[in-house]
Short mmCIF file of C-alpha atoms and ligand atoms in Angstrom, two decimals:
data_model
loop_
_atom_site.label_atom_id
_atom_site.label_comp_id
_atom_site.label_asym_id
_atom_site.label_seq_id
_atom_site.Cartn_x
_atom_site.Cartn_y
_atom_site.Cartn_z
CA MET E 5 128.89 42.51 135.80
CA THR E 6 126.37 43.52 138.44
CA SER E 7 126.16 41.34 141.50
CA VAL E 8 123.39 41.17 144.05
CA SER E 9 125.65 42.83 146.61
CA THR E 10 125.92 46.07 144.60
CA LEU E 11 122.18 46.54 144.11
CA PRO E 12 120.89 49.54 146.08
CA LYS E 13 118.67 48.17 148.84
CA ILE E 14 115.89 49.25 151.19
CA GLU E 15 115.84 47.51 154.57
CA LEU E 16 112.80 48.02 156.81
CA HIS E 17 113.04 45.24 159.39
CA LEU E 18 116.26 45.18 161.35
CA HIS E 19 116.81 44.83 165.11
CA LEU E 20 119.65 46.98 166.41
CA ASP E 21 120.12 44.87 169.55
CA CYS E 22 120.21 41.53 167.68
CA SER E 23 122.69 42.51 164.97
CA LEU E 24 126.08 42.94 166.68
CA SER E 25 128.97 41.72 164.52
CA PHE E 26 131.84 39.78 166.07
CA ASN E 27 133.89 42.94 165.77
CA ALA E 28 131.37 44.91 167.87
CA VAL E 29 131.06 42.15 170.47
CA SER E 30 134.87 42.09 170.75
CA LYS E 31 134.83 45.78 171.62
CA LEU E 32 131.95 45.50 174.08
CA ALA E 33 133.02 42.23 175.71
CA PRO E 34 136.76 41.87 175.18
CA GLY E 35 137.87 38.26 175.40
CA VAL E 36 134.88 36.70 173.65
CA THR E 37 136.35 34.34 171.08
CA ARG E 38 134.98 33.67 167.61
CA GLU E 39 133.94 30.23 168.84
CA GLU E 40 132.01 31.73 171.76
CA TYR E 41 130.40 34.28 169.45
CA ALA E 42 129.28 31.44 167.17
CA SER E 43 127.94 29.27 169.96
CA ASP E 44 126.48 31.83 172.37
CA TYR E 45 125.42 34.84 170.29
CA ILE E 46 124.22 33.21 167.09
CA ALA E 47 121.00 31.20 167.43
CA PRO E 48 120.80 27.59 166.15
CA ALA E 49 120.26 27.24 162.41
CA ARG E 50 116.85 25.68 163.09
CA CYS E 51 115.16 26.76 166.31
CA THR E 52 112.28 24.86 167.89
CA ASN E 53 110.28 28.06 167.95
CA LEU E 54 110.51 31.83 168.26
CA ALA E 55 110.97 31.64 172.03
CA GLU E 56 114.14 29.54 171.63
CA PHE E 57 115.45 31.98 169.04
CA LEU E 58 114.75 34.97 171.30
CA SER E 59 116.54 33.32 174.22
CA ARG E 60 119.82 34.48 172.59
CA ALA E 61 118.77 38.11 172.25
CA PRO E 62 119.73 39.15 175.83
CA LYS E 63 123.39 38.38 174.99
CA GLY E 64 123.48 41.51 172.86
CA VAL E 65 121.16 43.66 174.97
CA VAL E 66 123.25 43.20 178.13
CA LEU E 67 126.24 44.73 176.30
CA MET E 68 124.25 47.82 175.29
CA GLN E 69 123.61 49.56 178.58
CA ASP E 70 125.60 52.79 178.36
CA GLU E 71 126.31 55.56 175.89
CA PRO E 72 129.59 54.26 174.42
CA SER E 73 128.20 50.77 173.85
CA LEU E 74 125.00 52.05 172.21
CA ARG E 75 127.11 54.23 169.92
CA ILE E 76 129.43 51.37 169.01
CA THR E 77 126.39 49.22 168.17
CA VAL E 78 124.90 51.85 165.87
CA GLU E 79 128.26 52.44 164.14
CA ASP E 80 128.77 48.70 163.70
CA LEU E 81 125.33 48.28 162.13
CA PHE E 82 125.87 51.13 159.67
CA HIS E 83 129.11 49.46 158.54
CA GLN E 84 127.13 46.28 157.89
CA LEU E 85 124.54 48.29 155.95
CA GLN E 86 127.31 49.83 153.84
CA ALA E 87 128.63 46.38 152.96
CA ASP E 88 125.15 45.45 151.70
CA ASN E 89 124.77 48.71 149.78
CA VAL E 90 121.65 49.61 151.77
CA ILE E 91 120.56 53.15 150.87
CA TYR E 92 117.66 53.39 153.33
CA ALA E 93 117.25 51.52 156.62
CA GLU E 94 114.81 51.51 159.48
CA LEU E 95 116.48 50.28 162.68
CA ARG E 96 114.36 49.11 165.57
CA PHE E 97 114.99 48.51 169.25
CA ALA E 98 113.16 48.54 172.59
CA PRO E 99 114.43 51.52 174.63
CA LEU E 100 113.08 50.01 177.87
CA LEU E 101 115.55 47.12 177.59
CA HIS E 102 118.54 49.43 178.06
CA LEU E 103 117.91 50.80 181.55
CA GLU E 104 119.97 48.31 183.56
CA ARG E 105 122.89 50.65 184.25
CA GLY E 106 121.13 53.88 185.05
CA LEU E 107 120.16 55.32 181.67
CA SER E 108 116.63 56.69 181.39
CA ALA E 109 114.50 55.60 178.43
CA GLU E 110 114.66 59.16 177.04
CA ARG E 111 118.46 59.13 177.29
CA VAL E 112 118.63 55.77 175.48
CA VAL E 113 116.53 57.11 172.61
CA ASP E 114 118.54 60.31 172.56
CA ILE E 115 121.87 58.45 172.31
CA VAL E 116 120.68 56.11 169.55
CA ASN E 117 119.00 58.99 167.71
CA ARG E 118 122.18 61.09 167.75
CA ALA E 119 124.39 58.16 166.76
CA THR E 120 122.01 57.38 163.89
CA GLU E 121 122.05 61.01 162.78
CA HIS E 122 125.85 61.01 162.85
CA MET E 123 126.28 57.72 161.00
CA SER E 124 123.61 58.57 158.45
CA ARG E 125 125.48 61.75 157.54
CA ALA E 126 128.86 59.98 157.60
CA THR E 127 127.78 57.13 155.32
CA GLY E 128 125.06 58.73 153.18
CA ILE E 129 122.66 55.98 154.24
CA GLU E 130 119.24 57.48 154.96
CA ALA E 131 117.87 56.02 158.20
CA ARG E 132 114.93 56.13 160.57
CA LEU E 133 114.26 54.53 163.96
CA ILE E 134 111.36 52.38 165.13
CA LEU E 135 110.77 51.92 168.87
CA CYS E 136 109.57 48.48 169.92
CA THR E 137 107.29 47.49 172.69
CA LEU E 138 107.45 43.79 173.51
CA ARG E 139 104.70 41.19 173.88
CA HIS E 140 105.59 40.54 177.52
CA PHE E 141 105.65 44.22 178.45
CA THR E 142 102.92 45.69 180.65
CA LYS E 143 100.33 48.14 179.35
CA GLN E 144 102.25 50.96 181.05
CA GLN E 145 105.55 49.97 179.40
CA SER E 146 103.84 49.77 176.04
CA ILE E 147 102.24 53.18 176.41
CA ALA E 148 105.56 54.62 177.62
CA THR E 149 107.19 53.33 174.42
CA ALA E 150 104.47 54.88 172.23
CA ARG E 151 104.85 58.17 174.09
CA LEU E 152 108.60 58.11 173.39
CA VAL E 153 107.87 57.88 169.66
CA LYS E 154 105.56 60.87 169.99
CA SER E 155 108.01 62.98 172.00
CA TYR E 156 110.77 62.33 169.45
CA GLN E 157 108.62 63.24 166.44
CA GLY E 158 110.73 65.30 164.05
CA SER E 159 113.88 63.34 164.87
CA ARG E 160 114.99 60.04 163.32
CA VAL E 161 112.40 58.27 165.51
CA VAL E 162 109.26 57.70 163.47
CA ALA E 163 107.31 54.58 164.39
CA LEU E 164 106.04 52.04 166.90
CA ASP E 165 106.46 48.26 166.62
CA ILE E 166 105.58 45.30 168.78
CA ALA E 167 108.07 42.43 168.89
CA GLY E 168 108.75 39.47 171.17
CA ASP E 169 107.02 36.18 171.83
CA GLU E 170 103.91 36.18 169.64
CA ALA E 171 102.72 32.77 170.84
CA GLY E 172 103.34 33.38 174.54
CA PHE E 173 101.59 36.72 175.15
CA PRO E 174 98.34 38.22 173.83
CA LEU E 175 97.93 41.71 172.36
CA THR E 176 95.53 42.95 175.04
CA ALA E 177 98.10 44.97 176.98
CA HIS E 178 99.20 46.83 173.85
CA ILE E 179 95.98 48.03 172.27
CA GLU E 180 96.04 51.33 174.12
CA ALA E 181 99.62 52.10 173.00
CA TYR E 182 98.61 51.57 169.38
CA ASP E 183 95.43 53.64 169.89
CA PHE E 184 97.67 56.43 171.17
CA ALA E 185 100.02 56.06 168.20
CA ARG E 186 97.12 56.13 165.72
CA ALA E 187 95.54 59.15 167.40
CA ASN E 188 98.86 60.97 167.13
CA ASN E 189 99.52 60.00 163.50
CA LEU E 190 102.57 57.92 164.35
CA PHE E 191 103.65 55.24 161.89
CA ARG E 192 102.88 51.69 163.04
CA THR E 193 104.15 48.23 162.22
CA ALA E 194 103.74 45.00 164.22
CA HIS E 195 105.31 41.54 164.27
CA ALA E 196 102.74 38.83 163.46
CA GLY E 197 102.29 35.62 161.50
CA GLU E 198 105.72 34.29 162.44
CA ALA E 199 105.22 32.14 165.57
CA CYS E 200 101.47 31.93 164.97
CA GLY E 201 99.25 31.43 161.95
CA PRO E 202 97.05 33.75 159.88
CA GLU E 203 94.59 34.25 162.74
CA SER E 204 97.33 36.18 164.54
CA VAL E 205 97.81 38.47 161.54
CA TRP E 206 94.05 39.09 161.37
CA GLU E 207 93.97 39.84 165.11
CA THR E 208 96.93 42.21 164.86
CA LEU E 209 95.37 44.07 161.93
CA ARG E 210 92.05 44.32 163.77
CA LEU E 211 93.36 45.38 167.19
CA LEU E 212 96.46 47.43 166.33
CA GLU E 213 95.76 48.66 162.76
CA PRO E 214 99.38 48.76 161.60
CA THR E 215 100.15 49.66 157.97
CA ARG E 216 102.88 47.01 157.82
CA ILE E 217 103.38 43.55 159.31
CA GLY E 218 106.75 42.24 160.45
CA HIS E 219 107.14 38.86 158.70
CA GLY E 220 103.48 37.85 158.23
CA VAL E 221 104.78 34.83 156.32
CA ARG E 222 102.07 32.48 157.57
CA SER E 223 99.47 34.71 155.92
CA ILE E 224 99.97 32.43 152.93
CA GLU E 225 97.87 29.78 154.73
CA ASP E 226 94.72 31.90 154.33
CA PRO E 227 93.76 33.01 150.79
CA GLU E 228 91.27 35.51 152.20
CA LEU E 229 94.05 37.16 154.22
CA VAL E 230 96.35 37.24 151.19
CA ARG E 231 93.56 39.03 149.30
CA HIS E 232 93.09 41.44 152.20
CA LEU E 233 96.81 42.29 152.37
CA ARG E 234 96.89 42.93 148.62
CA GLN E 235 93.69 44.99 148.56
CA HIS E 236 94.62 47.15 151.55
CA ARG E 237 98.30 47.42 150.60
CA ILE E 238 99.44 46.02 153.96
CA HIS E 239 103.17 45.64 153.43
CA LEU E 240 104.95 42.49 154.65
CA GLU E 241 108.51 42.95 155.96
CA ILE E 242 109.81 39.54 154.93
CA CYS E 243 113.05 38.19 156.44
CA PRO E 244 113.68 34.96 154.49
CA LEU E 245 116.69 33.43 156.28
CA SER E 246 115.42 34.43 159.72
CA ASN E 247 112.01 32.91 158.92
CA ILE E 248 113.62 29.60 157.96
CA GLN E 249 115.51 29.61 161.25
CA ILE E 250 112.40 30.28 163.35
CA VAL E 251 109.22 29.13 161.63
CA PRO E 252 108.82 25.34 161.82
CA GLU E 253 106.28 25.44 158.96
CA ILE E 254 109.03 26.74 156.63
CA ALA E 255 111.50 23.87 156.25
CA ASP E 256 113.85 25.61 153.83
CA MET E 257 113.94 28.38 151.23
CA ALA E 258 112.06 26.24 148.71
CA HIS E 259 109.14 26.20 151.18
CA HIS E 260 109.32 29.93 151.95
CA PRO E 261 106.15 31.74 150.77
CA ILE E 262 107.95 34.89 149.54
CA ASP E 263 107.66 33.94 145.89
CA LEU E 264 104.00 32.90 146.18
CA LEU E 265 103.13 36.11 148.04
CA TYR E 266 105.01 38.19 145.46
CA ARG E 267 103.23 36.45 142.56
CA GLN E 268 99.92 37.20 144.28
CA HIS E 269 100.88 40.89 144.39
CA VAL E 270 101.15 41.24 148.15
CA PRO E 271 103.41 44.24 148.83
CA LEU E 272 106.64 43.04 150.43
CA ASN E 273 110.39 43.49 150.57
CA ILE E 274 113.43 41.53 151.78
CA ASN E 275 115.10 42.21 155.15
CA THR E 276 117.55 40.53 157.52
CA ASP E 277 115.67 40.86 160.85
CA THR E 278 118.60 39.91 163.07
CA ARG E 279 122.07 39.92 161.59
CA MET E 280 123.69 38.42 164.70
CA LEU E 281 121.14 35.79 165.78
CA THR E 282 120.76 34.67 162.17
CA ALA E 283 124.41 35.27 161.25
CA THR E 284 123.44 36.79 157.95
CA THR E 285 123.59 39.79 155.63
CA LEU E 286 120.98 41.32 153.36
CA THR E 287 123.01 40.26 150.34
CA ARG E 288 122.92 36.64 151.52
CA ASN E 289 119.12 36.83 151.74
CA TYR E 290 118.96 38.19 148.17
CA GLU E 291 121.33 35.48 146.94
CA GLU E 292 119.26 32.71 148.48
CA VAL E 293 115.98 34.05 147.10
CA SER E 294 117.66 34.41 143.71
CA ARG E 295 119.13 30.90 143.82
CA VAL E 296 115.90 29.15 144.82
CA PHE E 297 113.23 31.22 143.06
CA GLY E 298 115.25 32.63 140.19
CA TRP E 299 114.63 36.21 141.25
CA GLY E 300 116.63 38.72 139.25
CA PRO E 301 116.78 42.46 138.58
CA ARG E 302 113.05 42.84 137.91
CA GLU E 303 111.91 41.22 141.18
CA PHE E 304 114.55 42.98 143.27
CA LEU E 305 113.74 46.33 141.70
CA GLU E 306 110.03 45.89 142.28
CA THR E 307 110.36 44.71 145.89
CA ASN E 308 112.77 47.54 146.73
CA LEU E 309 110.33 50.06 145.28
CA MET E 310 107.50 48.45 147.30
CA GLY E 311 109.71 48.71 150.39
CA LEU E 312 110.26 52.37 149.68
CA ASP E 313 106.53 52.97 149.18
CA ALA E 314 105.89 51.46 152.63
CA ALA E 315 108.82 53.24 154.31
CA PHE E 316 108.10 55.49 157.27
CA VAL E 317 109.54 58.59 155.66
CA ASP E 318 108.11 61.56 153.78
CA GLU E 319 107.61 61.82 150.03
CA THR E 320 110.55 64.21 149.51
CA VAL E 321 113.01 61.67 150.89
CA LYS E 322 111.31 58.87 148.95
CA THR E 323 111.76 60.80 145.70
CA ILE E 324 115.49 61.17 146.35
CA LEU E 325 115.78 57.47 147.20
CA ARG E 326 113.79 56.43 144.13
CA ALA E 327 116.34 58.28 142.00
CA LYS E 328 119.07 56.29 143.73
CA ILE E 329 117.25 53.06 142.91
CA ASP E 330 117.68 53.97 139.29
CA ALA E 331 116.29 51.09 137.28
CA SER E 332 119.45 51.14 135.18
CA LYS E 333 121.36 49.77 138.17
CA PHE E 334 119.21 46.66 138.06
CA VAL E 335 120.73 45.46 134.80
CA PRO E 336 120.60 41.78 133.83
CA ASN E 337 123.49 39.37 134.34
CA LEU E 338 123.27 39.19 138.10
CA ALA E 339 126.12 37.14 139.43
ZN1 LIG F 3 111.80 41.13 163.97
#
């Protein structure tokens, strides 16, 4: 019998620095107990808002400030991807957060790029990297991040993202970085519609022109926006269990808009977002969506294929991955 865990999966929205397993934390900070990991590294099951959730993120980042620790983190994440049977993943991180112990931003990207290359070959999981600017970053930091994407073109690094506190900081400082990315044909995604409502998704689409939106779950509040996303094939990187943890408007999975968005033909796929802060796996997200909305092989096949369509990778690689997502693997009788 096929179970959700064995389905081949595409994961597009996954933060490298917020996904350290207990095993990885034990290596990077020997002495941290399971209890401390649970209380200090994992965010509360229901956060007041995104800012509270993000207050835990530095716990991981502070451990990732040199070459060995960055490598351990990448290796650890690939092992988690293997357990979920992910066949293609896009990992994202903000290089400028890893400069506290003397590494340059270029060196950080270089280390993560090489470790990703190594682990991708070792595991057979195809992977790409997205570099994040953050809402609270200055214009210069944002442009520096976009320039890093450009200078690593041809490597595993393929795209620019903006993450961080959506409600606390406007987009103004980041428009130029996205203009630069667009002018240089760099792939672009952006977090929006998580801590703020549909107006934030509209603003992000207007000012940054990304082809994908991280989360975008509150788009459901505006039928005109839902129509726009569908018509323009703006892909939503949905992270169900993380959304429930962060978005006060989504009380539980039954109130999550993923099923409504899917039924309205908005392109989307399922992701974890933060495996450490949310204490989750991709399989768990699939199981919950299946349990509450009755999703089965057809829905998972379709959303994985939509994820692949929106992936920041060329058509040759997509063709190989599509063959791996052979429809025959999505047989009925999901456990
Ligand atoms: Zn995210």
